[in-house]
PDB file of C-alpha atoms in Angstrom:
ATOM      1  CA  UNK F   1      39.609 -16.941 -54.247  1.00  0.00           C
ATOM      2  CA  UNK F   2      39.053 -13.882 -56.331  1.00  0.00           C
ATOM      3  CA  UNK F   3      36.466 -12.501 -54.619  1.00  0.00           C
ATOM      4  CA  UNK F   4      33.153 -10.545 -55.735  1.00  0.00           C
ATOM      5  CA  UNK F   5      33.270  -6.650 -55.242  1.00  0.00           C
ATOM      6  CA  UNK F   6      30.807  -4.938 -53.163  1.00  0.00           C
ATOM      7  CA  UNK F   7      30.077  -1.469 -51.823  1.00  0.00           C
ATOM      8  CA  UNK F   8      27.276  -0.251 -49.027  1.00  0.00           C
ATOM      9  CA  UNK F   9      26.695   2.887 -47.394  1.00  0.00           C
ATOM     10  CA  UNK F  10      26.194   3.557 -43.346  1.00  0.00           C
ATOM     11  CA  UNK F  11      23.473   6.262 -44.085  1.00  0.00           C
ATOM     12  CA  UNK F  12      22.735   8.527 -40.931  1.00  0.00           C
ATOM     13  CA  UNK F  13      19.528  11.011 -41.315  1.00  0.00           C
ATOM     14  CA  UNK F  14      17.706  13.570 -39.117  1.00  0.00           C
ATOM     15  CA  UNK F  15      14.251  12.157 -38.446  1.00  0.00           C
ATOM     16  CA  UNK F  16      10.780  14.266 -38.925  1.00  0.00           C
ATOM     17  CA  UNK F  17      11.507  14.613 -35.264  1.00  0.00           C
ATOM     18  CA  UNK F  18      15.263  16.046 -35.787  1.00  0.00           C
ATOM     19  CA  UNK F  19      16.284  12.569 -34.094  1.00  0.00           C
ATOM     20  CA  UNK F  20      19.629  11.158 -35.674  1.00  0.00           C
ATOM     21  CA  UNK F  21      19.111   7.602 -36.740  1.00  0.00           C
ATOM     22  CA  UNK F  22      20.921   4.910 -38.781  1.00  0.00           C
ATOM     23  CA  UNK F  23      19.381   3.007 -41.813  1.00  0.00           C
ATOM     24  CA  UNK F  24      19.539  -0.712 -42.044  1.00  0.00           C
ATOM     25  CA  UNK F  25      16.954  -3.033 -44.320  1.00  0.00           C
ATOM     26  CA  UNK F  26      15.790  -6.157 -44.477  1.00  0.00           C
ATOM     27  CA  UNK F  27      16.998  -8.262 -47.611  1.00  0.00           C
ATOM     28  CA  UNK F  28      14.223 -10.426 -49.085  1.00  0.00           C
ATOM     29  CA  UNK F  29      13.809 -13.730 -48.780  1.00  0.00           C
ATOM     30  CA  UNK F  30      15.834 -15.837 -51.839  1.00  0.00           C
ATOM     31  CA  UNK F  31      18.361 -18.600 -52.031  1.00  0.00           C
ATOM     32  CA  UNK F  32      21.253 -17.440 -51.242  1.00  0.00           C
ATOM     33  CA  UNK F  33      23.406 -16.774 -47.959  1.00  0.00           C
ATOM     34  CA  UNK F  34      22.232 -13.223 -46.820  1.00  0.00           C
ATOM     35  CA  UNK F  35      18.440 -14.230 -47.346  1.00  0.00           C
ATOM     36  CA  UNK F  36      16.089 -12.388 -45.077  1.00  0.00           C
ATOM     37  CA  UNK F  37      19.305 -10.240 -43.262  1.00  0.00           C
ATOM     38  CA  UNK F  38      19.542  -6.653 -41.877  1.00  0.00           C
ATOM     39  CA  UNK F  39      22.368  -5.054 -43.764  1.00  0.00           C
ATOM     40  CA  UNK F  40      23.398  -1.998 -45.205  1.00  0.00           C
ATOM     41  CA  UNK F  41      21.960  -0.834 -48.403  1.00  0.00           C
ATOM     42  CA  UNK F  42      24.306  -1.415 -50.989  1.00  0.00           C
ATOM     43  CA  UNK F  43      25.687  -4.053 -53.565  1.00  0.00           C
ATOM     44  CA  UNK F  44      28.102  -5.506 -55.987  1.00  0.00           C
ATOM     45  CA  UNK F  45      30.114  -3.971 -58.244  1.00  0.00           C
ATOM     46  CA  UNK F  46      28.802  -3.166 -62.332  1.00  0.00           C
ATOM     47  CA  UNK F  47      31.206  -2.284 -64.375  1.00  0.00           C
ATOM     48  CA  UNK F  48      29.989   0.779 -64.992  1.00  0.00           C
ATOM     49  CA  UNK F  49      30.431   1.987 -61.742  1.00  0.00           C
ATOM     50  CA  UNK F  50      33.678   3.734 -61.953  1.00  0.00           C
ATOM     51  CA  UNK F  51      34.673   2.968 -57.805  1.00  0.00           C
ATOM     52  CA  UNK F  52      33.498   1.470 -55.043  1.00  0.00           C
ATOM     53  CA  UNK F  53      31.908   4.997 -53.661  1.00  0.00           C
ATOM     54  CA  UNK F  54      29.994   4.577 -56.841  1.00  0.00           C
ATOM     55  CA  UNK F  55      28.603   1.552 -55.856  1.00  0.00           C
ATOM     56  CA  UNK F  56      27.618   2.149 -52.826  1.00  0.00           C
ATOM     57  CA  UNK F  57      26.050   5.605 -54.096  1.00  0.00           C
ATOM     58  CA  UNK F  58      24.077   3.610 -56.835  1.00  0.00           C
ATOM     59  CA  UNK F  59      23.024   0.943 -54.848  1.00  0.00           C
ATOM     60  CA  UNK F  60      21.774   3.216 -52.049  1.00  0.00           C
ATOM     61  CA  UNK F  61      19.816   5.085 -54.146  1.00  0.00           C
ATOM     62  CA  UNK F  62      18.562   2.402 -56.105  1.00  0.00           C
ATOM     63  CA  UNK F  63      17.499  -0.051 -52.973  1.00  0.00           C
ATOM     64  CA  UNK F  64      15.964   3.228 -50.804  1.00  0.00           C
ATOM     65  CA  UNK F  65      15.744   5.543 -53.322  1.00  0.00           C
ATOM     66  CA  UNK F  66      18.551   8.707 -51.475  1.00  0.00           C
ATOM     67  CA  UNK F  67      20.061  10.266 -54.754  1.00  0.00           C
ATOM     68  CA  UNK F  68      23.558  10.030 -54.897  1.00  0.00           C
ATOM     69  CA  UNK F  69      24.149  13.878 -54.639  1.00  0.00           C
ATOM     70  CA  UNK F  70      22.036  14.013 -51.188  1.00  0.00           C
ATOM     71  CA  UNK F  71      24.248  11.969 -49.582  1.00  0.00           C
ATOM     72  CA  UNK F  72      27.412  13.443 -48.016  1.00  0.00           C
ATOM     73  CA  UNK F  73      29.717  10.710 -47.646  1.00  0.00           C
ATOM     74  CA  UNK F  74      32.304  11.281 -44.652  1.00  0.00           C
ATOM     75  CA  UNK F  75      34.477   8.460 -44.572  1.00  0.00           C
ATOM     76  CA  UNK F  76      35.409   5.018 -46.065  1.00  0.00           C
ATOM     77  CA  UNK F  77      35.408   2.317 -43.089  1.00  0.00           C
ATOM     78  CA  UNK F  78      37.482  -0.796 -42.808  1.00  0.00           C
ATOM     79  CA  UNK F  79      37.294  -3.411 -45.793  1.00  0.00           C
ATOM     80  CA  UNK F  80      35.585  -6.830 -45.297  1.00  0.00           C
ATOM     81  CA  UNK F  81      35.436 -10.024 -46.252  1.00  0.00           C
ATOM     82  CA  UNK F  82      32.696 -12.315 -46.369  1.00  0.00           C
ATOM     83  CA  UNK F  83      33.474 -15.692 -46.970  1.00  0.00           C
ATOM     84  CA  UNK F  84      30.176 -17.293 -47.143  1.00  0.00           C
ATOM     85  CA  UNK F  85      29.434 -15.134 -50.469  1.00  0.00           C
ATOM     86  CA  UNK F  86      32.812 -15.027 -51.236  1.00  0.00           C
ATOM     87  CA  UNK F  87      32.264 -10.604 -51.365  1.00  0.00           C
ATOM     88  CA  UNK F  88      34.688  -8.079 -50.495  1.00  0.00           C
ATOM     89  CA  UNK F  89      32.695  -5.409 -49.263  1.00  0.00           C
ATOM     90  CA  UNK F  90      33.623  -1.652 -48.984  1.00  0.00           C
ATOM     91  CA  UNK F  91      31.793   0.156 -46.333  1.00  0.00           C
ATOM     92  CA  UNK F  92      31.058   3.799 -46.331  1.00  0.00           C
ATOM     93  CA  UNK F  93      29.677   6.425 -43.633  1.00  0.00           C
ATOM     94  CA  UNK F  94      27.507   9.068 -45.195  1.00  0.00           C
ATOM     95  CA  UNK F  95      24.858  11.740 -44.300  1.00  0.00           C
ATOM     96  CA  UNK F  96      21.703  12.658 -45.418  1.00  0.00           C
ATOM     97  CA  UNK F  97      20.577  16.263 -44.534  1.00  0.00           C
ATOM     98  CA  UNK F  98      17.521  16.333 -45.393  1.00  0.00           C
ATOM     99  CA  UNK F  99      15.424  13.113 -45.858  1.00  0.00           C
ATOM    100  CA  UNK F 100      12.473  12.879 -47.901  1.00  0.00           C
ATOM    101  CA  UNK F 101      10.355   9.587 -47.252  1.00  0.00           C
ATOM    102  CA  UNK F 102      12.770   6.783 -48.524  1.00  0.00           C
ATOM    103  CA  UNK F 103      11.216   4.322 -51.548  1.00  0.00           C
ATOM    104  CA  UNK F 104      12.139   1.051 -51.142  1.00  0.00           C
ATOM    105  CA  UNK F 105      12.984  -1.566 -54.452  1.00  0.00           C
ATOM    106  CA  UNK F 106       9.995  -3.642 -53.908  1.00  0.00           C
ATOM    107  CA  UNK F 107      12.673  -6.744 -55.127  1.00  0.00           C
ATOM    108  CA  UNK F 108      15.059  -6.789 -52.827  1.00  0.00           C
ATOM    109  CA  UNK F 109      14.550  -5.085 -49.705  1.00  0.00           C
ATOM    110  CA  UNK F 110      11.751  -5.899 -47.633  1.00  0.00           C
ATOM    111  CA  UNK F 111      11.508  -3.510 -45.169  1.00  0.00           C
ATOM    112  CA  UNK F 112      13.439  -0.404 -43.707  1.00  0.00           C
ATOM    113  CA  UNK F 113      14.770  -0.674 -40.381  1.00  0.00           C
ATOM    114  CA  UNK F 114      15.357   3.205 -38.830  1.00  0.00           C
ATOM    115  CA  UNK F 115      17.846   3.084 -35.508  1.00  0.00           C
ATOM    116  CA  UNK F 116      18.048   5.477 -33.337  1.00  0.00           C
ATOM    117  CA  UNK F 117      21.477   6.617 -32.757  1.00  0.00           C
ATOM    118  CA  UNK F 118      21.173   6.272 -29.215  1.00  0.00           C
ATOM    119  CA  UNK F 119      19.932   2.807 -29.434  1.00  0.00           C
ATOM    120  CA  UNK F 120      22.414   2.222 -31.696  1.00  0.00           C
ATOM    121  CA  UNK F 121      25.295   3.433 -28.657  1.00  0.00           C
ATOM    122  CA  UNK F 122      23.430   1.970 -25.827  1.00  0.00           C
ATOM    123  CA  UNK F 123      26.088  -0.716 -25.169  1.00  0.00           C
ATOM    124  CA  UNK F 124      22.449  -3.191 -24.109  1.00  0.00           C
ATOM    125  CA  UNK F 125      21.658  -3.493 -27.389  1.00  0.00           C
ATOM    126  CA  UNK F 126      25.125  -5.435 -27.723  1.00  0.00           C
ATOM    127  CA  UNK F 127      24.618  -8.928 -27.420  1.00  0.00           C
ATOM    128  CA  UNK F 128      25.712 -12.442 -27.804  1.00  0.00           C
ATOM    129  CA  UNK F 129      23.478 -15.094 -29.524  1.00  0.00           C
ATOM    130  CA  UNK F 130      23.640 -18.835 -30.984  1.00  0.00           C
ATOM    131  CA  UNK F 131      21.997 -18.580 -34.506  1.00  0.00           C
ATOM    132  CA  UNK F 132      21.771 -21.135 -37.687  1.00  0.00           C
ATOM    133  CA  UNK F 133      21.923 -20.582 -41.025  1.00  0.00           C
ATOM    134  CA  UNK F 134      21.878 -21.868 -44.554  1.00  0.00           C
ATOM    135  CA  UNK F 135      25.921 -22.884 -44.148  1.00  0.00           C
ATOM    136  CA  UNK F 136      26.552 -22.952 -39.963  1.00  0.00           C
ATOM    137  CA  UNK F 137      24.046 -24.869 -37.549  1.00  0.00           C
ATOM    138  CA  UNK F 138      24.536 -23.261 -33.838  1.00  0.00           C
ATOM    139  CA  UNK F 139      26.971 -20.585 -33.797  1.00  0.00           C
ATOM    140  CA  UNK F 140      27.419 -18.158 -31.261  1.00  0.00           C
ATOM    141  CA  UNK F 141      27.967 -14.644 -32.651  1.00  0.00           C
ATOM    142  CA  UNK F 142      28.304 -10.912 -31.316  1.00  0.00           C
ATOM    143  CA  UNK F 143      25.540  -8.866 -32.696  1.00  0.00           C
ATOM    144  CA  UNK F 144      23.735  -5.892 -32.046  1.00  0.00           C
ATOM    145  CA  UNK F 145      19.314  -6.750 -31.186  1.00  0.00           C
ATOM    146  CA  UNK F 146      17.313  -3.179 -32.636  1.00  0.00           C
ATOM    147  CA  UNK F 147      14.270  -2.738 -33.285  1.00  0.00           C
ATOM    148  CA  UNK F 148      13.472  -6.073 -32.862  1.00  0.00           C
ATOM    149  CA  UNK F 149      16.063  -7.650 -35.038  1.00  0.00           C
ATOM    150  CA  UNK F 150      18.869  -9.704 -34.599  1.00  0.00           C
ATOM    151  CA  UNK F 151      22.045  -7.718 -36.579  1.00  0.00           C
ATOM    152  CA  UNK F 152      25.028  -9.879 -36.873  1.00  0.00           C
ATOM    153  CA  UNK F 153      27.984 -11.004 -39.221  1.00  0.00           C
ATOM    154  CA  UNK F 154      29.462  -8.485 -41.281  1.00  0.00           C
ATOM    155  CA  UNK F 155      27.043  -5.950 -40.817  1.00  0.00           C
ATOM    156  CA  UNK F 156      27.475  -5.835 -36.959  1.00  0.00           C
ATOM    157  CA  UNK F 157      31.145  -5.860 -37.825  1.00  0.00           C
ATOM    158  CA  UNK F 158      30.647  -3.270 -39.176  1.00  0.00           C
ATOM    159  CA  UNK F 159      28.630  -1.244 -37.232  1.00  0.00           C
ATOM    160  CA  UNK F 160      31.058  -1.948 -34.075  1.00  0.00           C
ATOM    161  CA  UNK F 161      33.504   0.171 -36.352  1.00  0.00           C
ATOM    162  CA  UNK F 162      31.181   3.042 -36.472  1.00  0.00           C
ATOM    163  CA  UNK F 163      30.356   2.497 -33.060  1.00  0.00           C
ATOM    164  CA  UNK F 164      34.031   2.755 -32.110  1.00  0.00           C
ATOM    165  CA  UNK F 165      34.314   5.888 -34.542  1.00  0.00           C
ATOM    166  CA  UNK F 166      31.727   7.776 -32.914  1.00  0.00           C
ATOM    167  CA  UNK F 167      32.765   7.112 -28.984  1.00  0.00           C
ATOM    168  CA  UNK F 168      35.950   9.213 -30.509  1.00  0.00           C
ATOM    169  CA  UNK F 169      33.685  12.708 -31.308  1.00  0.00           C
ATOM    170  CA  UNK F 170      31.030  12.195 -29.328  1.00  0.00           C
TER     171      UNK F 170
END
């Protein structure tokens, strides 16, 4: 199937408030699959981009505007494939010390969405729930509901990883 290459970054920041949180946005609306999702910032592959760390560096700093060297990236997660889009995505769990306001590209990302980490753990906020979409009418997913949104697919699958990483130190 030779799939498209793609790398995103779990970025966790102290708040103004010195509350840990996780950032998520909110992809435009276009045609294509992931219109109008939560995700991870992040993106496919240029060929400059000498890894798939690199990519998921670029991306974050180009979709949310963290410079690459402000983000201390602790661990690659668990590969994943997205068949819809036909991308092989490459997760990564990073920190960002010290947050300045984040600047969002205006083009794709509509808004930020800031979790708290303890919403984020608070097993409530895991849910089950029948959805449609441009390619599946009625399908009944696990997904996580914060702040308001519904966050499902691979992004959830994702986030159950870090979820399941955490439990371990915490």
């Amino acid at each position: 199937m030779n799939p498209k290459r793609a790398g995103v970054m779990a970025l966790f920041y102290p708040d103004f408030q010195e509350e840990t949180r996780l950032l998520l946005i909110l992809r435009k609306a276009y045609e294509g699959v992931h219109s109008n999702q939560i995700g991870f910032p992040g993106g496919k592959v240029e060929e400059f981009d000498k890894d798939l760390k690199d990519t998921a560096l670029r991306e974050t700093h180009e979709e949310v505007g963290v410079h690459p060297n402000e983000i201390e990236v602790i661990k690659e997660l668990s590969e994943i494939y997205i068949p819809p889009s036909n991308f092989m995505v490459q997760p990564y769990l990073g920190i960002y010390h010290r947050p300045k306001p984040f600047l969002i590209q205006e083009s794709e990302v509509e808004a930020l969405v800031e979790v708290y980490l303890r919403d984020f753990l608070d097993d409530s906020n895991h849910i089950e729930e029948t959805l449609s979409t441009s390619y599946a009418k009625n399908i009944h997913v696990p997904a996580y509901k914060l702040n308001g949104y519904t966050v499902w697919g691979a992004t959830a699958m994702m986030m159950s990883e870090i979820k399941e990483l955490l439990k371990q130190v915490l």
